[in-house]
Coordinates of C-alpha atoms in Angstrom, one line a residue:
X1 CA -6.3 19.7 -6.0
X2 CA -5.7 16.4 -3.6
X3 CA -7.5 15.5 -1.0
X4 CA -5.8 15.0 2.8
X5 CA -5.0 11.6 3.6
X6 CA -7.5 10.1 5.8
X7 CA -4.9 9.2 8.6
X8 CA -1.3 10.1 8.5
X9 CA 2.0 9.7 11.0
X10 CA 4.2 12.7 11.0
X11 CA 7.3 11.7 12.5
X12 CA 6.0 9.4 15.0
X13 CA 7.9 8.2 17.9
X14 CA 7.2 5.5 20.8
X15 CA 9.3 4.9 23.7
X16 CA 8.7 2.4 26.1
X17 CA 11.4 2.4 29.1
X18 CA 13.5 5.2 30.4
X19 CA 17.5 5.5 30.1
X20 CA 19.6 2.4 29.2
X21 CA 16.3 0.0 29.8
X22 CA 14.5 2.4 27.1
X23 CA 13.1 0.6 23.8
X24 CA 12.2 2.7 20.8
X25 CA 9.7 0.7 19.3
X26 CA 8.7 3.2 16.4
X27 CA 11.4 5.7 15.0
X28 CA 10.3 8.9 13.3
X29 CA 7.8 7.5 11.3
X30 CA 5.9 8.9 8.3
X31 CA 2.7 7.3 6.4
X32 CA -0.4 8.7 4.9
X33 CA -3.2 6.6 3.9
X34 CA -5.8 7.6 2.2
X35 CA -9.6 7.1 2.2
X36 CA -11.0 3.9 0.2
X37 CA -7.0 2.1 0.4
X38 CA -6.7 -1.5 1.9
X39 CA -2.8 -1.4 3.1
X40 CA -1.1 -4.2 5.2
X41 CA 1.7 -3.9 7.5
X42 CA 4.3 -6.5 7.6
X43 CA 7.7 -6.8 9.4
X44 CA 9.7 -9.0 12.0
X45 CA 8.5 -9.4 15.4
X46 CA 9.8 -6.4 17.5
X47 CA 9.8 -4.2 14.2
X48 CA 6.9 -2.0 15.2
X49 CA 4.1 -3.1 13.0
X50 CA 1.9 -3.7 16.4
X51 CA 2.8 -0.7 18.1
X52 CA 1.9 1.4 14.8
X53 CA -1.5 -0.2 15.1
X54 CA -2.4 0.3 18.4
X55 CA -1.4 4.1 17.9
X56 CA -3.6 4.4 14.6
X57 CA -6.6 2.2 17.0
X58 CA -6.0 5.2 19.7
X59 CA -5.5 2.5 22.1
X60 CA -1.8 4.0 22.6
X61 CA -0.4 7.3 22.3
X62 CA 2.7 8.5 20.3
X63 CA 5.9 9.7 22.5
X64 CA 6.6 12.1 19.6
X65 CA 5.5 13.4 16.5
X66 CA 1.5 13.1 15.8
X67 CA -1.1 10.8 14.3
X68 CA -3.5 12.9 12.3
X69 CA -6.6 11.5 11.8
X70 CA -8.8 13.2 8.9
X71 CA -7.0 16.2 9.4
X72 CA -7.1 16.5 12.9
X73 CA -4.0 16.1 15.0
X74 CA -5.0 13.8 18.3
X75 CA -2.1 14.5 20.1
X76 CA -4.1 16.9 22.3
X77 CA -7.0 14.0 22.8
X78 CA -7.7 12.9 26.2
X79 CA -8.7 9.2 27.2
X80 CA -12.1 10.7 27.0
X81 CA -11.8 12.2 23.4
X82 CA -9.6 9.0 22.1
X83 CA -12.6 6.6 23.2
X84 CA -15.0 8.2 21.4
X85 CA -12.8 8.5 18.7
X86 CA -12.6 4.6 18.4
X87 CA -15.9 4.4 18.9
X88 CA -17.3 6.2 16.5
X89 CA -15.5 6.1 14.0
X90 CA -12.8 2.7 14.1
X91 CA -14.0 -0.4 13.8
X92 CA -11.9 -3.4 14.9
X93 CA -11.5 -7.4 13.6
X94 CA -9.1 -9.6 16.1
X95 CA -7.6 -12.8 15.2
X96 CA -9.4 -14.4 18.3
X97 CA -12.6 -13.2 17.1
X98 CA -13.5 -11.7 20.9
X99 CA -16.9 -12.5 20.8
X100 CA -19.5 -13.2 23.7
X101 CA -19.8 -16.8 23.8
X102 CA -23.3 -17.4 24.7
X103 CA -25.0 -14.3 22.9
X104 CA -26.3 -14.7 19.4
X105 CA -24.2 -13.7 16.0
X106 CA -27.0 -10.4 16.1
X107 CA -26.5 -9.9 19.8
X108 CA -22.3 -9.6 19.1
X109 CA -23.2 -7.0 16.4
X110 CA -25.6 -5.3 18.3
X111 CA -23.3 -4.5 20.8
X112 CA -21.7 -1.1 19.7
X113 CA -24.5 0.2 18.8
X114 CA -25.5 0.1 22.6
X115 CA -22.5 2.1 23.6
X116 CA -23.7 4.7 21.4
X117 CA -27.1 4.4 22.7
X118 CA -29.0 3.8 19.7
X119 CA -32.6 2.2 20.1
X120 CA -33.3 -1.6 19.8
X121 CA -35.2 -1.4 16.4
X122 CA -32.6 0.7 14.5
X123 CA -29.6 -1.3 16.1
X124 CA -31.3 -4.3 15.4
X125 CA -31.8 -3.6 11.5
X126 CA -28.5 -2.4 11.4
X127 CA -27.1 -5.8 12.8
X128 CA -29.2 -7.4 10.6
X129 CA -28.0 -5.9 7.4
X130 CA -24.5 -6.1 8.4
X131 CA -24.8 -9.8 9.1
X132 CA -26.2 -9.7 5.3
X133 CA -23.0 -8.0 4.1
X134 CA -20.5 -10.8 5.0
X135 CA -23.3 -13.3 3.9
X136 CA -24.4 -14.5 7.4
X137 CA -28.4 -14.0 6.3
X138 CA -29.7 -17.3 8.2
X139 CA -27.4 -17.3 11.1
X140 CA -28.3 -14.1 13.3
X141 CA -29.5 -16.5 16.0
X142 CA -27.2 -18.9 16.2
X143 CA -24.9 -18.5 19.1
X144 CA -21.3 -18.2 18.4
X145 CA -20.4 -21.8 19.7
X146 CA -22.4 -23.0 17.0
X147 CA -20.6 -21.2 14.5
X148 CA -17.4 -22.6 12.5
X149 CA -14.1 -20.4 13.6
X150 CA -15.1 -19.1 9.3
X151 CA -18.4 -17.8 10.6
X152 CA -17.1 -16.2 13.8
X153 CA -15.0 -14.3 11.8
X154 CA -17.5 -13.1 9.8
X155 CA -19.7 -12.1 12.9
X156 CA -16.4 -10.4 14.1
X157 CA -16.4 -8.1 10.8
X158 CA -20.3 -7.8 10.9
X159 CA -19.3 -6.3 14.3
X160 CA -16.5 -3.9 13.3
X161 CA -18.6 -2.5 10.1
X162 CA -22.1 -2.0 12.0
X163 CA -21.2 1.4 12.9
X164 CA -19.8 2.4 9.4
X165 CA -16.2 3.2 10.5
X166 CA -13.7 5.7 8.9
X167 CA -11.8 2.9 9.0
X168 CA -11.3 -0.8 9.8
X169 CA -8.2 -2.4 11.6
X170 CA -7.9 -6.0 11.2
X171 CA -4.8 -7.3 13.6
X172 CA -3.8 -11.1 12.1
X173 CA -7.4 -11.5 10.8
X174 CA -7.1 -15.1 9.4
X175 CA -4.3 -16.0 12.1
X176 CA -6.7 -18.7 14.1
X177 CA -8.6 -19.7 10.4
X178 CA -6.9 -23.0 8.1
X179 CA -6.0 -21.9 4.4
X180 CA -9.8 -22.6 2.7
X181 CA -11.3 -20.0 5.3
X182 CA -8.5 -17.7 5.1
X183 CA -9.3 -16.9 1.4
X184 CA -13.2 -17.1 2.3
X185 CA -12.2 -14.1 4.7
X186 CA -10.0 -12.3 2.4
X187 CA -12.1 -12.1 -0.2
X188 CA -15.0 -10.8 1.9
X189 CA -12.3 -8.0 3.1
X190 CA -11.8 -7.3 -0.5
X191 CA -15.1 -7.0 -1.3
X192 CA -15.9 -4.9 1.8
X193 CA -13.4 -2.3 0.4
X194 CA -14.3 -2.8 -3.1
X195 CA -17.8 -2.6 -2.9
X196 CA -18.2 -1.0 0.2
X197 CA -15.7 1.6 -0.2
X198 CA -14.2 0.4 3.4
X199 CA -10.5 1.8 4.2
X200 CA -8.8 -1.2 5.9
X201 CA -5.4 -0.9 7.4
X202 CA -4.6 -4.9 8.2
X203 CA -1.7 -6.3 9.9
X204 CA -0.1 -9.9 8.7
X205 CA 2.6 -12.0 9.2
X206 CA 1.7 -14.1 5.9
X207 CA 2.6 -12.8 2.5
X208 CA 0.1 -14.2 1.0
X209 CA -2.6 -12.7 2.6
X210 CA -0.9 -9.2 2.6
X211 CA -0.9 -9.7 -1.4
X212 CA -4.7 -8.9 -0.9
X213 CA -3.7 -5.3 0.0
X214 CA -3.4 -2.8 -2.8
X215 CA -0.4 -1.7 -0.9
X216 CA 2.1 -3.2 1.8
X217 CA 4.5 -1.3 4.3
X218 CA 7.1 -3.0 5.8
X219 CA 8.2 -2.3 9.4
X220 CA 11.8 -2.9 10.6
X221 CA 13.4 -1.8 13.8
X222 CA 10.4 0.4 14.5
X223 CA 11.4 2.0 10.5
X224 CA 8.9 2.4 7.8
X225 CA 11.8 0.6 5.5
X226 CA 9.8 -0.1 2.5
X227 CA 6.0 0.7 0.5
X228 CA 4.8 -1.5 -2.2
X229 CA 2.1 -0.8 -4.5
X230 CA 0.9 -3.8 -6.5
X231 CA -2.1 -5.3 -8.2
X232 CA -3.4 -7.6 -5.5
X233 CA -4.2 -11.2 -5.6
X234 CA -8.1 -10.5 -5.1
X235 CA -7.9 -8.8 -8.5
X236 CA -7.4 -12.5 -10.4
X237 CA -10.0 -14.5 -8.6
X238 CA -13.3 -11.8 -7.9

């Protein structure tokens, strides 16, 4: 017996436009991902790859078809339900980091544990031990200017994992880093799922980095045209 897949499109649409101006930026779309996988998404510019993650973020709705998410179709969800959705259980690393400038790396992780209310002692310990996970122990003071655009990352994943998300969506994560820090991030990602047992869904333009993925889908002309399982690069240098 097989378990569900933790998130899964079932013929999902997105339309943007009306008559002759209308763009169909995803096409009757299927994928199923399942809990513990690290997947990137690859494709063209215009080919859908973006619009598939802001639907699987909740930060966009499909025009047809439905995005299950642990079983549970959301194409009923308010804006209501869909927040607390991403809240509680999506965490989210940006290429441009989007961190407060002039609060403290523990401050920045601190900060979604607020929205959910929790107490200062608890969300400071969590923040705290997730600064510890992506090997920041030493720098929960420093303020994020003071930080290399490496660190920031880090901070930026220490922010995403503090609330122990289903899952973790990482759009262009080493897009602002050079090529040293990219593999310093990658490797931490890695580790994060290995270790961790975090499900990341990552989208890249860079082949390289979508070799650390255990598996890639291609977009193309809003068309899930191709999946690729393979043994990923992190596997020959952890």
């Amino acid at each position: 017996m097989t378990s569900s897949p933790l998130i899964e499109f079932r013929q999902v649409s997105k339309v943007y436009g009306q008559g002759e101006a209308a763009i169909r930026a995803l096409d009757h779309v299927d994928l199923a991902i399942n809990a513990h996988e690290f997947v990137a998404i690859m494709g063209p510019s215009g080919s859908g790859k973006s619009t598939a993650m802001n639907i699987l973020g909740c930060l966009d709705v499909p025009s047809g078809g439905d995005y299950i998410f642990q079983g549970i179709p959301t194409s009923g969800f308010d804006r209501g339900q869909l927040t607390l959705l991403r809240r509680h259980m999506l965490g989210f690393v940006f290429q441009g980091f989007n961190l407060l400038s002039r609060t403290s790396a523990v401050e920045n992780v601190e900060l979604p544990l607020i929205y959910r209310g929790m107490g200062v002692r608890e969300r400071r310990d969590r923040a705290h031990e997730a600064l510890a996970l992506v090997g920041l122990s030493g720098r929960e003071h420093h303020k994020t200017q003071e930080l290399s655009g490496g660190q920031q990352q880090r901070v930026a994943i220490a922010r995403a994992i503090v609330t122990e998300p289903a899952l973790l969506l990482a759009d262009e994560p080493t897009g602002n880093l050079d090529t040293k820090t990219s593999v310093e991030i990658m490797d931490l990602m890695t580790r994060l799922n290995r270790e961790q047992g975090i499900t990341i869904v990552m989208v890249t333009h860079e082949p390289d980095i979508a070799a650390y993925a255990q598996r890639l889908l291609r977009f193309v002309d809003g068309k899930l045209e191709t999946e690729v399982e393979h043994r990923r690069r992190a596997d020959h240098v952890l």
